[in-house]
Amino acid sequence: MWLLFYDLYKRRFLPRDQLEERSRLQEFEEAGLQAVDMHLWNVRVKIAAALSRLRIKNNALKLSQLLPSHLRDDRIAARENVPVTAWINSFKIK
C-alpha cells in the first residue's frame, strides 16, 4: 500500500504513462494489487488534499519531514540539512 501511495505521490497524482498501463494491469492483477491500486486512484484527490493540509500544518517542505524522528534514517536527516539552491538563466532575465 505504501509503495503504491508513494508511486502516486511521485507522479504528482497524475495517471500513469499509457505504454506502462497494459503491463501494469497484468502484473497488478497477478499480484492481487489491482483493487488497492484502483481504490487509491479513486480517492487520489482526497489523499492529495489531506497530504497538503498535513504539510502546511507541520511546515514540511518534503514528505519525509512528516515522519517521526525515530523513523528517519541517516540518509533522510542528511538531505534535510542541505541548503536550498537555484539556477538562474541570465539570458532570460530582462
Coordinates of N, CA and C in Angstrom, one line a residue:
M1 N 0.8 -1.2 0.0 CA 0.0 0.0 0.0 C 0.9 1.3 0.0
W2 N 1.9 1.3 0.9 CA 2.8 2.4 0.9 C 3.5 2.7 -0.4
L3 N 4.0 1.6 -1.0 CA 4.7 1.7 -2.3 C 3.8 2.3 -3.3
L4 N 2.5 1.8 -3.4 CA 1.6 2.3 -4.4 C 1.3 3.8 -4.1
F5 N 1.1 4.2 -2.8 CA 0.9 5.6 -2.5 C 2.1 6.4 -2.9
Y6 N 3.3 6.0 -2.6 CA 4.5 6.8 -2.9 C 4.6 6.9 -4.4
D7 N 4.3 5.9 -5.2 CA 4.3 5.9 -6.6 C 3.3 7.0 -7.1
L8 N 2.1 7.0 -6.5 CA 1.1 8.0 -6.9 C 1.6 9.4 -6.5
Y9 N 2.3 9.6 -5.4 CA 2.8 10.8 -4.9 C 3.9 11.3 -5.9
K10 N 4.8 10.5 -6.2 CA 5.9 10.8 -7.1 C 5.4 11.2 -8.5
R11 N 4.3 10.7 -8.9 CA 3.7 11.1 -10.2 C 2.9 12.3 -10.1
R12 N 2.8 12.9 -8.9 CA 2.0 14.1 -8.6 C 0.6 13.8 -8.8
F13 N 0.1 12.6 -8.5 CA -1.3 12.2 -8.6 C -1.8 12.3 -10.0
L14 N -0.9 12.1 -11.0 CA -1.3 12.1 -12.4 C -1.4 10.6 -12.9
P15 N -2.1 10.4 -14.0 CA -2.2 9.0 -14.4 C -0.9 8.5 -15.0
R16 N -0.7 7.2 -15.0 CA 0.5 6.5 -15.5 C 0.6 6.7 -17.0
D17 N 1.8 6.5 -17.5 CA 2.0 6.5 -18.9 C 1.2 5.4 -19.6
Q18 N 0.6 5.7 -20.8 CA -0.2 4.7 -21.5 C 0.6 3.5 -21.9
L19 N 1.9 3.6 -22.1 CA 2.8 2.5 -22.5 C 2.9 1.5 -21.4
E20 N 2.9 2.0 -20.2 CA 3.1 1.1 -19.0 C 1.7 0.5 -18.5
E21 N 0.6 1.0 -19.0 CA -0.7 0.7 -18.5 C -1.0 -0.8 -18.7
R22 N -0.7 -1.3 -19.9 CA -1.1 -2.7 -20.2 C -0.3 -3.7 -19.3
S23 N 1.0 -3.5 -19.2 CA 1.8 -4.4 -18.4 C 1.5 -4.3 -16.9
R24 N 1.2 -3.0 -16.5 CA 0.8 -2.8 -15.1 C -0.5 -3.5 -14.7
L25 N -1.5 -3.5 -15.6 CA -2.7 -4.2 -15.3 C -2.5 -5.7 -15.1
Q26 N -1.7 -6.3 -16.0 CA -1.5 -7.7 -15.9 C -0.7 -8.0 -14.6
E27 N 0.4 -7.3 -14.3 CA 1.2 -7.6 -13.2 C 0.4 -7.3 -11.9
F28 N -0.3 -6.3 -11.8 CA -1.1 -6.0 -10.6 C -2.2 -7.0 -10.3
E29 N -2.8 -7.5 -11.4 CA -3.8 -8.5 -11.2 C -3.2 -9.8 -10.7
E30 N -2.1 -10.2 -11.3 CA -1.4 -11.4 -10.8 C -1.0 -11.3 -9.3
A31 N -0.5 -10.1 -8.9 CA -0.1 -9.9 -7.5 C -1.2 -9.6 -6.6
G32 N -2.4 -9.4 -7.1 CA -3.6 -9.1 -6.2 C -3.6 -7.7 -5.8
L33 N -3.0 -6.8 -6.5 CA -2.9 -5.4 -6.1 C -3.9 -4.5 -6.9
Q34 N -4.6 -5.0 -7.8 CA -5.5 -4.3 -8.7 C -6.5 -3.5 -7.9
A35 N -7.1 -4.1 -6.9 CA -8.2 -3.5 -6.1 C -7.6 -2.3 -5.3
V36 N -6.5 -2.5 -4.7 CA -5.8 -1.5 -3.9 C -5.4 -0.3 -4.8
D37 N -4.9 -0.6 -5.9 CA -4.5 0.5 -6.9 C -5.7 1.3 -7.3
M38 N -6.7 0.6 -7.7 CA -7.9 1.3 -8.1 C -8.6 2.2 -7.0
H39 N -8.5 1.6 -5.8 CA -9.1 2.4 -4.7 C -8.2 3.7 -4.4
L40 N -6.9 3.5 -4.4 CA -6.1 4.7 -4.3 C -6.3 5.7 -5.4
W41 N -6.5 5.2 -6.6 CA -6.7 6.2 -7.7 C -8.1 6.9 -7.6
N42 N -9.1 6.2 -7.0 CA -10.4 6.8 -6.9 C -10.4 7.8 -5.8
V43 N -9.6 7.7 -4.8 CA -9.6 8.7 -3.7 C -8.3 9.6 -3.8
R44 N -7.7 9.7 -4.9 CA -6.4 10.4 -5.0 C -6.6 11.9 -4.7
V45 N -7.7 12.5 -5.0 CA -7.9 13.9 -4.7 C -8.0 14.2 -3.2
K46 N -8.7 13.3 -2.5 CA -8.8 13.4 -1.1 C -7.4 13.2 -0.4
I47 N -6.7 12.2 -0.9 CA -5.4 11.9 -0.4 C -4.4 13.1 -0.6
A48 N -4.4 13.7 -1.8 CA -3.6 14.8 -2.1 C -4.0 16.0 -1.2
A49 N -5.2 16.2 -1.0 CA -5.7 17.4 -0.1 C -5.3 17.1 1.3
A50 N -5.5 15.9 1.8 CA -5.1 15.6 3.2 C -3.6 15.7 3.4
L51 N -2.8 15.3 2.4 CA -1.4 15.4 2.5 C -0.9 16.9 2.5
S52 N -1.6 17.7 1.7 CA -1.2 19.1 1.6 C -1.6 19.8 2.9
R53 N -2.7 19.4 3.5 CA -3.0 20.0 4.8 C -2.0 19.6 5.9
L54 N -1.6 18.4 5.9 CA -0.5 17.9 6.8 C 0.8 18.7 6.6
R55 N 1.2 18.8 5.4 CA 2.4 19.5 5.1 C 2.4 21.0 5.5
I56 N 1.2 21.6 5.3 CA 1.1 23.0 5.7 C 1.1 23.2 7.2
K57 N 0.3 22.3 7.9 CA 0.2 22.3 9.3 C 1.6 22.1 10.0
N58 N 2.4 21.3 9.4 CA 3.7 20.9 10.0 C 4.9 21.7 9.4
N59 N 4.6 22.6 8.5 CA 5.7 23.3 7.8 C 6.7 22.3 7.1
A60 N 6.2 21.3 6.5 CA 7.0 20.3 5.9 C 7.1 20.5 4.4
L61 N 8.3 20.8 3.9 CA 8.5 21.0 2.5 C 8.6 19.7 1.8
K62 N 9.0 18.7 2.5 CA 9.1 17.3 1.9 C 8.3 16.3 2.6
L63 N 7.9 15.3 2.0 CA 7.1 14.2 2.6 C 7.9 13.6 3.7
S64 N 9.2 13.4 3.6 CA 10.0 12.8 4.6 C 10.0 13.6 5.9
Q65 N 9.7 14.8 5.9 CA 9.7 15.6 7.1 C 8.5 15.4 8.0
L66 N 7.5 14.7 7.4 CA 6.3 14.3 8.2 C 6.6 13.0 9.1
L67 N 7.7 12.3 8.8 CA 8.0 11.1 9.6 C 8.4 11.5 11.0
P68 N 8.0 10.7 12.0 CA 8.6 11.0 13.3 C 10.1 10.8 13.3
S69 N 10.8 11.5 14.3 CA 12.2 11.5 14.3 C 12.8 10.1 14.5
H70 N 12.1 9.2 15.2 CA 12.6 7.8 15.4 C 12.5 7.0 14.1
L71 N 11.8 7.4 13.1 CA 11.6 6.6 11.9 C 12.5 7.1 10.8
R72 N 13.1 8.3 11.0 CA 14.0 8.8 10.0 C 15.4 8.2 10.1
D73 N 16.0 7.9 8.9 CA 17.3 7.3 9.0 C 18.3 8.3 8.6
D74 N 19.6 8.0 8.6 CA 20.7 8.9 8.4 C 20.6 9.6 7.0
R75 N 20.2 8.9 6.0 CA 20.1 9.4 4.7 C 19.1 10.6 4.6
I76 N 18.0 10.4 5.3 CA 16.9 11.4 5.3 C 17.4 12.7 6.0
A77 N 18.0 12.4 7.2 CA 18.5 13.5 8.0 C 19.6 14.3 7.3
A78 N 20.4 13.7 6.5 CA 21.5 14.4 5.8 C 20.9 15.3 4.7
R79 N 19.9 14.8 4.1 CA 19.3 15.6 3.0 C 18.6 16.8 3.5
E80 N 18.0 16.8 4.7 CA 17.3 17.9 5.2 C 18.1 19.1 5.6
N81 N 19.4 18.9 5.8 CA 20.3 19.9 6.2 C 21.0 20.6 5.0
V82 N 20.7 20.1 3.8 CA 21.3 20.7 2.6 C 20.6 22.0 2.3
P83 N 21.4 23.1 2.0 CA 20.7 24.4 1.7 C 20.0 24.3 0.4
V84 N 19.0 25.2 0.3 CA 18.2 25.3 -1.0 C 19.1 26.1 -2.0
T85 N 19.2 25.5 -3.2 CA 20.0 26.2 -4.2 C 19.1 26.4 -5.4
A86 N 19.5 27.3 -6.3 CA 18.7 27.5 -7.5 C 19.7 27.9 -8.6
W87 N 19.2 27.8 -9.8 CA 20.0 28.2 -11.0 C 19.1 29.2 -11.8
I88 N 19.7 30.4 -12.1 CA 19.0 31.4 -12.8 C 19.6 31.5 -14.2
N89 N 18.7 31.4 -15.2 CA 19.1 31.6 -16.6 C 19.3 33.1 -16.9
S90 N 20.5 33.6 -16.9 CA 20.7 35.0 -17.1 C 20.3 35.5 -18.5
F91 N 20.2 34.6 -19.5 CA 19.8 35.0 -20.8 C 18.3 35.3 -20.9
K92 N 17.5 34.8 -19.9 CA 16.1 35.1 -19.9 C 15.7 36.3 -19.1
I93 N 16.6 36.8 -18.3 CA 16.3 38.0 -17.4 C 16.4 39.2 -18.2
K94 N 15.4 40.1 -18.1 CA 15.4 41.4 -18.8 C 15.8 42.5 -17.8

